[in-house]
């Protein structure tokens, strides 16, 4: 049997406040050849977010048009906004390298249905109390929103058994290195 390499679609999820963004940023610093998928969303940009970089910011009618034309690999609605993965964008990026997709659990499980070879990775907080503390530290959300996000976090973590891997974010460098190692191993397929 020979070992051949393939480009991996790594789908990374984790509750809001778990530090996904920081871990993923560190992964890109450690491994600049990774490609990142850019999702489309109907939510308003946060300060400093740029169209086509963090997200493609689109109107609700445009998003609904993308749904009806089958332009999305998956999509879901939460916090009264739509989020979705542009299909052509991901397929194009996969031709040149490993692709990182940062999406919620429902989206991730839908991607796995379409691409069974996608590797699902859940980033977990060291514990829930720590997560709530991190959400409060962020300081951009009201108490009501923090409560909503905490409930959502519990829901997301309840799905972790459906993931291929779980990585605890107790240390950013360590979590980033462990995910890169998972991708490296998953690149090798037996033929
Ligand atoms: P935020 O508004 O904080 O950037 O993201 C809110 C949630 O939307 C996060 O859980 C994030 O992972 C999820 N999300 C971002 N992009 C996508 C996407 O393309 N599809 C789905 N299903 N969820 C997404």
PDB file of C-alpha atoms and ligand atoms in Angstrom:
ATOM      1  CA  UNK A   1       0.000   0.000   0.000  1.00  0.00           C
ATOM      2  CA  UNK A   2       1.170   3.522  -0.837  1.00  0.00           C
ATOM      3  CA  UNK A   3       0.601   6.643   1.134  1.00  0.00           C
ATOM      4  CA  UNK A   4      -0.675   9.537  -0.955  1.00  0.00           C
ATOM      5  CA  UNK A   5      -1.347  13.084   0.167  1.00  0.00           C
ATOM      6  CA  UNK A   6      -4.611  14.923  -0.228  1.00  0.00           C
ATOM      7  CA  UNK A   7      -5.727  18.422   0.600  1.00  0.00           C
ATOM      8  CA  UNK A   8      -7.805  18.430   3.758  1.00  0.00           C
ATOM      9  CA  UNK A   9     -10.988  20.346   4.448  1.00  0.00           C
ATOM     10  CA  UNK A  10     -10.688  20.929   8.209  1.00  0.00           C
ATOM     11  CA  UNK A  11     -13.899  22.183   9.785  1.00  0.00           C
ATOM     12  CA  UNK A  12     -13.280  23.895  13.104  1.00  0.00           C
ATOM     13  CA  UNK A  13     -16.061  24.660  15.566  1.00  0.00           C
ATOM     14  CA  UNK A  14     -16.244  25.693  19.156  1.00  0.00           C
ATOM     15  CA  UNK A  15     -18.460  27.870  21.293  1.00  0.00           C
ATOM     16  CA  UNK A  16     -18.300  31.620  21.055  1.00  0.00           C
ATOM     17  CA  UNK A  17     -15.604  32.858  23.448  1.00  0.00           C
ATOM     18  CA  UNK A  18     -13.535  29.672  23.295  1.00  0.00           C
ATOM     19  CA  UNK A  19     -10.772  31.508  21.470  1.00  0.00           C
ATOM     20  CA  UNK A  20     -11.269  29.853  18.058  1.00  0.00           C
ATOM     21  CA  UNK A  21     -10.222  32.973  16.215  1.00  0.00           C
ATOM     22  CA  UNK A  22      -6.983  33.277  18.203  1.00  0.00           C
ATOM     23  CA  UNK A  23      -6.114  29.591  17.770  1.00  0.00           C
ATOM     24  CA  UNK A  24      -6.823  29.726  14.030  1.00  0.00           C
ATOM     25  CA  UNK A  25      -4.765  32.915  13.655  1.00  0.00           C
ATOM     26  CA  UNK A  26      -1.864  31.159  15.396  1.00  0.00           C
ATOM     27  CA  UNK A  27      -2.270  28.161  13.048  1.00  0.00           C
ATOM     28  CA  UNK A  28      -1.882  30.476  10.056  1.00  0.00           C
ATOM     29  CA  UNK A  29       1.248  32.004  11.565  1.00  0.00           C
ATOM     30  CA  UNK A  30       2.713  28.544  12.130  1.00  0.00           C
ATOM     31  CA  UNK A  31       1.621  27.249   8.725  1.00  0.00           C
ATOM     32  CA  UNK A  32       1.190  30.074   6.166  1.00  0.00           C
ATOM     33  CA  UNK A  33       0.295  27.667   3.334  1.00  0.00           C
ATOM     34  CA  UNK A  34      -3.145  27.027   4.883  1.00  0.00           C
ATOM     35  CA  UNK A  35      -6.144  28.594   3.134  1.00  0.00           C
ATOM     36  CA  UNK A  36      -9.076  30.020   5.012  1.00  0.00           C
ATOM     37  CA  UNK A  37     -12.618  29.867   3.756  1.00  0.00           C
ATOM     38  CA  UNK A  38     -14.607  33.085   4.017  1.00  0.00           C
ATOM     39  CA  UNK A  39     -18.262  32.693   4.980  1.00  0.00           C
ATOM     40  CA  UNK A  40     -21.134  34.877   3.896  1.00  0.00           C
ATOM     41  CA  UNK A  41     -23.270  36.489   6.585  1.00  0.00           C
ATOM     42  CA  UNK A  42     -26.152  38.928   6.906  1.00  0.00           C
ATOM     43  CA  UNK A  43     -24.884  40.262  10.255  1.00  0.00           C
ATOM     44  CA  UNK A  44     -23.395  43.749  10.397  1.00  0.00           C
ATOM     45  CA  UNK A  45     -19.604  43.990  10.435  1.00  0.00           C
ATOM     46  CA  UNK A  46     -18.017  44.472  13.889  1.00  0.00           C
ATOM     47  CA  UNK A  47     -15.460  47.230  14.262  1.00  0.00           C
ATOM     48  CA  UNK A  48     -12.408  46.441  12.170  1.00  0.00           C
ATOM     49  CA  UNK A  49     -14.024  43.647  10.147  1.00  0.00           C
ATOM     50  CA  UNK A  50     -13.548  43.923   6.391  1.00  0.00           C
ATOM     51  CA  UNK A  51     -15.786  42.628   3.602  1.00  0.00           C
ATOM     52  CA  UNK A  52     -14.212  39.600   1.909  1.00  0.00           C
ATOM     53  CA  UNK A  53     -11.719  39.068   4.756  1.00  0.00           C
ATOM     54  CA  UNK A  54     -13.566  38.053   7.959  1.00  0.00           C
ATOM     55  CA  UNK A  55     -16.835  37.534   6.064  1.00  0.00           C
ATOM     56  CA  UNK A  56     -18.598  38.447   2.858  1.00  0.00           C
ATOM     57  CA  UNK A  57     -21.213  40.804   4.304  1.00  0.00           C
ATOM     58  CA  UNK A  58     -24.382  40.465   2.224  1.00  0.00           C
ATOM     59  CA  UNK A  59     -28.002  41.604   2.451  1.00  0.00           C
ATOM     60  CA  UNK A  60     -30.759  39.189   3.442  1.00  0.00           C
ATOM     61  CA  UNK A  61     -32.268  39.129  -0.097  1.00  0.00           C
ATOM     62  CA  UNK A  62     -28.825  38.345  -1.579  1.00  0.00           C
ATOM     63  CA  UNK A  63     -28.299  35.569   0.977  1.00  0.00           C
ATOM     64  CA  UNK A  64     -31.696  34.084   0.149  1.00  0.00           C
ATOM     65  CA  UNK A  65     -30.774  34.200  -3.532  1.00  0.00           C
ATOM     66  CA  UNK A  66     -27.553  32.293  -2.727  1.00  0.00           C
ATOM     67  CA  UNK A  67     -29.646  29.637  -0.926  1.00  0.00           C
ATOM     68  CA  UNK A  68     -32.090  29.238  -3.797  1.00  0.00           C
ATOM     69  CA  UNK A  69     -29.318  29.041  -6.408  1.00  0.00           C
ATOM     70  CA  UNK A  70     -27.504  26.325  -4.453  1.00  0.00           C
ATOM     71  CA  UNK A  71     -24.432  28.525  -4.051  1.00  0.00           C
ATOM     72  CA  UNK A  72     -23.891  27.472  -0.427  1.00  0.00           C
ATOM     73  CA  UNK A  73     -22.310  24.286   0.874  1.00  0.00           C
ATOM     74  CA  UNK A  74     -24.294  24.732   4.078  1.00  0.00           C
ATOM     75  CA  UNK A  75     -25.930  27.556   5.947  1.00  0.00           C
ATOM     76  CA  UNK A  76     -27.633  28.189   9.237  1.00  0.00           C
ATOM     77  CA  UNK A  77     -29.403  31.003  10.994  1.00  0.00           C
ATOM     78  CA  UNK A  78     -28.591  32.128  14.491  1.00  0.00           C
ATOM     79  CA  UNK A  79     -28.757  35.324  16.492  1.00  0.00           C
ATOM     80  CA  UNK A  80     -31.286  36.422  13.829  1.00  0.00           C
ATOM     81  CA  UNK A  81     -28.685  36.308  11.084  1.00  0.00           C
ATOM     82  CA  UNK A  82     -27.753  33.911   8.334  1.00  0.00           C
ATOM     83  CA  UNK A  83     -24.275  32.399   8.010  1.00  0.00           C
ATOM     84  CA  UNK A  84     -23.205  30.188   5.108  1.00  0.00           C
ATOM     85  CA  UNK A  85     -20.253  28.705   3.294  1.00  0.00           C
ATOM     86  CA  UNK A  86     -19.841  29.660  -0.377  1.00  0.00           C
ATOM     87  CA  UNK A  87     -19.386  26.369  -2.238  1.00  0.00           C
ATOM     88  CA  UNK A  88     -17.357  27.548  -5.250  1.00  0.00           C
ATOM     89  CA  UNK A  89     -14.973  29.475  -2.981  1.00  0.00           C
ATOM     90  CA  UNK A  90     -14.142  26.382  -0.885  1.00  0.00           C
ATOM     91  CA  UNK A  91     -13.787  24.096  -3.911  1.00  0.00           C
ATOM     92  CA  UNK A  92     -11.412  26.532  -5.583  1.00  0.00           C
ATOM     93  CA  UNK A  93      -9.248  26.902  -2.445  1.00  0.00           C
ATOM     94  CA  UNK A  94      -9.093  23.108  -1.944  1.00  0.00           C
ATOM     95  CA  UNK A  95      -7.331  22.789  -5.312  1.00  0.00           C
ATOM     96  CA  UNK A  96      -4.330  24.645  -3.933  1.00  0.00           C
ATOM     97  CA  UNK A  97      -4.090  23.525  -0.308  1.00  0.00           C
ATOM     98  CA  UNK A  98      -5.657  22.546   2.997  1.00  0.00           C
ATOM     99  CA  UNK A  99      -8.705  24.635   3.795  1.00  0.00           C
ATOM    100  CA  UNK A 100      -9.849  25.761   7.229  1.00  0.00           C
ATOM    101  CA  UNK A 101     -13.557  26.301   7.668  1.00  0.00           C
ATOM    102  CA  UNK A 102     -14.639  27.912  10.934  1.00  0.00           C
ATOM    103  CA  UNK A 103     -18.334  27.223  11.398  1.00  0.00           C
ATOM    104  CA  UNK A 104     -20.916  26.274  13.994  1.00  0.00           C
ATOM    105  CA  UNK A 105     -21.838  22.664  14.808  1.00  0.00           C
ATOM    106  CA  UNK A 106     -24.974  22.490  12.670  1.00  0.00           C
ATOM    107  CA  UNK A 107     -23.054  23.767   9.655  1.00  0.00           C
ATOM    108  CA  UNK A 108     -20.141  21.427  10.333  1.00  0.00           C
ATOM    109  CA  UNK A 109     -22.371  18.367  10.489  1.00  0.00           C
ATOM    110  CA  UNK A 110     -24.010  19.438   7.215  1.00  0.00           C
ATOM    111  CA  UNK A 111     -20.598  19.805   5.550  1.00  0.00           C
ATOM    112  CA  UNK A 112     -19.720  16.268   6.696  1.00  0.00           C
ATOM    113  CA  UNK A 113     -22.830  14.991   4.869  1.00  0.00           C
ATOM    114  CA  UNK A 114     -21.725  16.634   1.618  1.00  0.00           C
ATOM    115  CA  UNK A 115     -17.979  15.972   2.083  1.00  0.00           C
ATOM    116  CA  UNK A 116     -17.583  12.821   4.221  1.00  0.00           C
ATOM    117  CA  UNK A 117     -13.804  13.247   3.991  1.00  0.00           C
ATOM    118  CA  UNK A 118     -13.981  16.605   5.827  1.00  0.00           C
ATOM    119  CA  UNK A 119     -12.258  16.463   9.209  1.00  0.00           C
ATOM    120  CA  UNK A 120     -14.366  17.901  12.029  1.00  0.00           C
ATOM    121  CA  UNK A 121     -12.443  19.446  14.918  1.00  0.00           C
ATOM    122  CA  UNK A 122     -14.101  20.865  18.045  1.00  0.00           C
ATOM    123  CA  UNK A 123     -12.239  23.418  20.164  1.00  0.00           C
ATOM    124  CA  UNK A 124     -13.310  23.063  23.789  1.00  0.00           C
ATOM    125  CA  UNK A 125     -12.863  25.448  26.712  1.00  0.00           C
ATOM    126  CA  UNK A 126     -10.974  24.108  29.742  1.00  0.00           C
ATOM    127  CA  UNK A 127     -14.341  24.414  31.575  1.00  0.00           C
ATOM    128  CA  UNK A 128     -17.679  26.248  31.250  1.00  0.00           C
ATOM    129  CA  UNK A 129     -16.927  28.767  34.041  1.00  0.00           C
ATOM    130  CA  UNK A 130     -13.801  29.762  32.146  1.00  0.00           C
ATOM    131  CA  UNK A 131     -15.844  30.194  28.967  1.00  0.00           C
ATOM    132  CA  UNK A 132     -18.386  32.502  30.660  1.00  0.00           C
ATOM    133  CA  UNK A 133     -15.488  34.509  32.090  1.00  0.00           C
ATOM    134  CA  UNK A 134     -13.968  34.862  28.603  1.00  0.00           C
ATOM    135  CA  UNK A 135     -17.338  35.919  27.118  1.00  0.00           C
ATOM    136  CA  UNK A 136     -17.649  38.661  29.749  1.00  0.00           C
ATOM    137  CA  UNK A 137     -14.056  39.769  29.199  1.00  0.00           C
ATOM    138  CA  UNK A 138     -14.825  40.391  25.537  1.00  0.00           C
ATOM    139  CA  UNK A 139     -16.980  43.271  26.761  1.00  0.00           C
ATOM    140  CA  UNK A 140     -18.821  43.787  23.461  1.00  0.00           C
ATOM    141  CA  UNK A 141     -21.986  41.924  24.471  1.00  0.00           C
ATOM    142  CA  UNK A 142     -24.913  42.742  26.794  1.00  0.00           C
ATOM    143  CA  UNK A 143     -25.795  40.367  29.710  1.00  0.00           C
ATOM    144  CA  UNK A 144     -28.705  39.049  27.683  1.00  0.00           C
ATOM    145  CA  UNK A 145     -26.435  38.236  24.749  1.00  0.00           C
ATOM    146  CA  UNK A 146     -23.883  36.600  27.044  1.00  0.00           C
ATOM    147  CA  UNK A 147     -26.654  34.357  28.453  1.00  0.00           C
ATOM    148  CA  UNK A 148     -27.755  33.476  24.898  1.00  0.00           C
ATOM    149  CA  UNK A 149     -24.194  32.670  23.875  1.00  0.00           C
ATOM    150  CA  UNK A 150     -23.641  30.554  27.008  1.00  0.00           C
ATOM    151  CA  UNK A 151     -26.753  28.487  26.218  1.00  0.00           C
ATOM    152  CA  UNK A 152     -25.578  28.159  22.636  1.00  0.00           C
ATOM    153  CA  UNK A 153     -22.121  27.078  23.880  1.00  0.00           C
ATOM    154  CA  UNK A 154     -23.694  24.278  25.920  1.00  0.00           C
ATOM    155  CA  UNK A 155     -25.618  23.165  22.835  1.00  0.00           C
ATOM    156  CA  UNK A 156     -22.493  23.209  20.653  1.00  0.00           C
ATOM    157  CA  UNK A 157     -20.453  21.221  23.187  1.00  0.00           C
ATOM    158  CA  UNK A 158     -23.255  18.646  23.467  1.00  0.00           C
ATOM    159  CA  UNK A 159     -22.488  17.677  19.835  1.00  0.00           C
ATOM    160  CA  UNK A 160     -18.802  16.999  20.348  1.00  0.00           C
ATOM    161  CA  UNK A 161     -19.218  13.218  20.094  1.00  0.00           C
ATOM    162  CA  UNK A 162     -20.056  13.688  16.416  1.00  0.00           C
ATOM    163  CA  UNK A 163     -16.673  15.331  15.799  1.00  0.00           C
ATOM    164  CA  UNK A 164     -13.578  13.493  14.598  1.00  0.00           C
ATOM    165  CA  UNK A 165     -11.336  15.319  17.111  1.00  0.00           C
ATOM    166  CA  UNK A 166     -11.680  17.539  20.191  1.00  0.00           C
ATOM    167  CA  UNK A 167      -8.897  19.931  21.184  1.00  0.00           C
ATOM    168  CA  UNK A 168      -8.932  21.787  24.526  1.00  0.00           C
ATOM    169  CA  UNK A 169      -7.827  25.409  24.273  1.00  0.00           C
ATOM    170  CA  UNK A 170      -5.888  25.606  27.533  1.00  0.00           C
ATOM    171  CA  UNK A 171      -2.946  27.162  25.714  1.00  0.00           C
ATOM    172  CA  UNK A 172      -3.150  28.836  22.288  1.00  0.00           C
ATOM    173  CA  UNK A 173       0.188  27.608  20.914  1.00  0.00           C
ATOM    174  CA  UNK A 174      -0.470  24.059  22.097  1.00  0.00           C
ATOM    175  CA  UNK A 175      -4.009  23.948  20.693  1.00  0.00           C
ATOM    176  CA  UNK A 176      -2.832  25.373  17.332  1.00  0.00           C
ATOM    177  CA  UNK A 177       0.027  22.846  17.125  1.00  0.00           C
ATOM    178  CA  UNK A 178      -2.288  19.943  17.965  1.00  0.00           C
ATOM    179  CA  UNK A 179      -4.741  20.916  15.214  1.00  0.00           C
ATOM    180  CA  UNK A 180      -1.910  21.272  12.668  1.00  0.00           C
ATOM    181  CA  UNK A 181      -0.701  17.803  13.640  1.00  0.00           C
ATOM    182  CA  UNK A 182      -4.217  16.384  13.102  1.00  0.00           C
ATOM    183  CA  UNK A 183      -4.306  17.961   9.615  1.00  0.00           C
ATOM    184  CA  UNK A 184      -0.828  16.624   8.816  1.00  0.00           C
ATOM    185  CA  UNK A 185      -1.889  13.090   9.751  1.00  0.00           C
ATOM    186  CA  UNK A 186      -5.186  13.366   7.895  1.00  0.00           C
ATOM    187  CA  UNK A 187      -3.355  14.401   4.709  1.00  0.00           C
ATOM    188  CA  UNK A 188      -1.957  10.922   4.373  1.00  0.00           C
ATOM    189  CA  UNK A 189      -4.427   8.502   2.905  1.00  0.00           C
ATOM    190  CA  UNK A 190      -3.764   4.899   2.040  1.00  0.00           C
ATOM    191  CA  UNK A 191      -4.306   3.827  -1.529  1.00  0.00           C
TER     192      UNK A 191
HETATM  193  P1  LIG B   1     -19.877  35.584  14.802  1.00  0.00           P
HETATM  194  O1  LIG B   1     -21.103  36.410  14.551  1.00  0.00           O
HETATM  195  O2  LIG B   1     -19.474  35.614  16.252  1.00  0.00           O
HETATM  196  O3  LIG B   1     -18.749  35.918  13.855  1.00  0.00           O
HETATM  197  O4  LIG B   1     -20.259  34.078  14.474  1.00  0.00           O
HETATM  198  C1  LIG B   1     -21.364  33.504  15.069  1.00  0.00           C
HETATM  199  C2  LIG B   1     -21.399  32.053  14.730  1.00  0.00           C
HETATM  200  O5  LIG B   1     -21.561  31.826  13.330  1.00  0.00           O
HETATM  201  C3  LIG B   1     -20.140  31.309  15.133  1.00  0.00           C
HETATM  202  O6  LIG B   1     -20.505  30.146  15.885  1.00  0.00           O
HETATM  203  C4  LIG B   1     -19.533  30.929  13.810  1.00  0.00           C
HETATM  204  O7  LIG B   1     -18.767  29.748  13.894  1.00  0.00           O
HETATM  205  C5  LIG B   1     -20.767  30.755  12.952  1.00  0.00           C
HETATM  206  N1  LIG B   1     -20.468  30.797  11.527  1.00  0.00           N
HETATM  207  C6  LIG B   1     -19.568  31.589  10.903  1.00  0.00           C
HETATM  208  N2  LIG B   1     -19.541  31.318   9.600  1.00  0.00           N
HETATM  209  C7  LIG B   1     -20.433  30.330   9.384  1.00  0.00           C
HETATM  210  C8  LIG B   1     -20.850  29.607   8.213  1.00  0.00           C
HETATM  211  O8  LIG B   1     -20.372  29.801   7.098  1.00  0.00           O
HETATM  212  N3  LIG B   1     -21.809  28.680   8.395  1.00  0.00           N
HETATM  213  C9  LIG B   1     -22.347  28.414   9.605  1.00  0.00           C
HETATM  214  N4  LIG B   1     -23.266  27.458   9.667  1.00  0.00           N
HETATM  215  N5  LIG B   1     -21.973  29.045  10.726  1.00  0.00           N
HETATM  216  C10 LIG B   1     -21.023  29.990  10.618  1.00  0.00           C
END
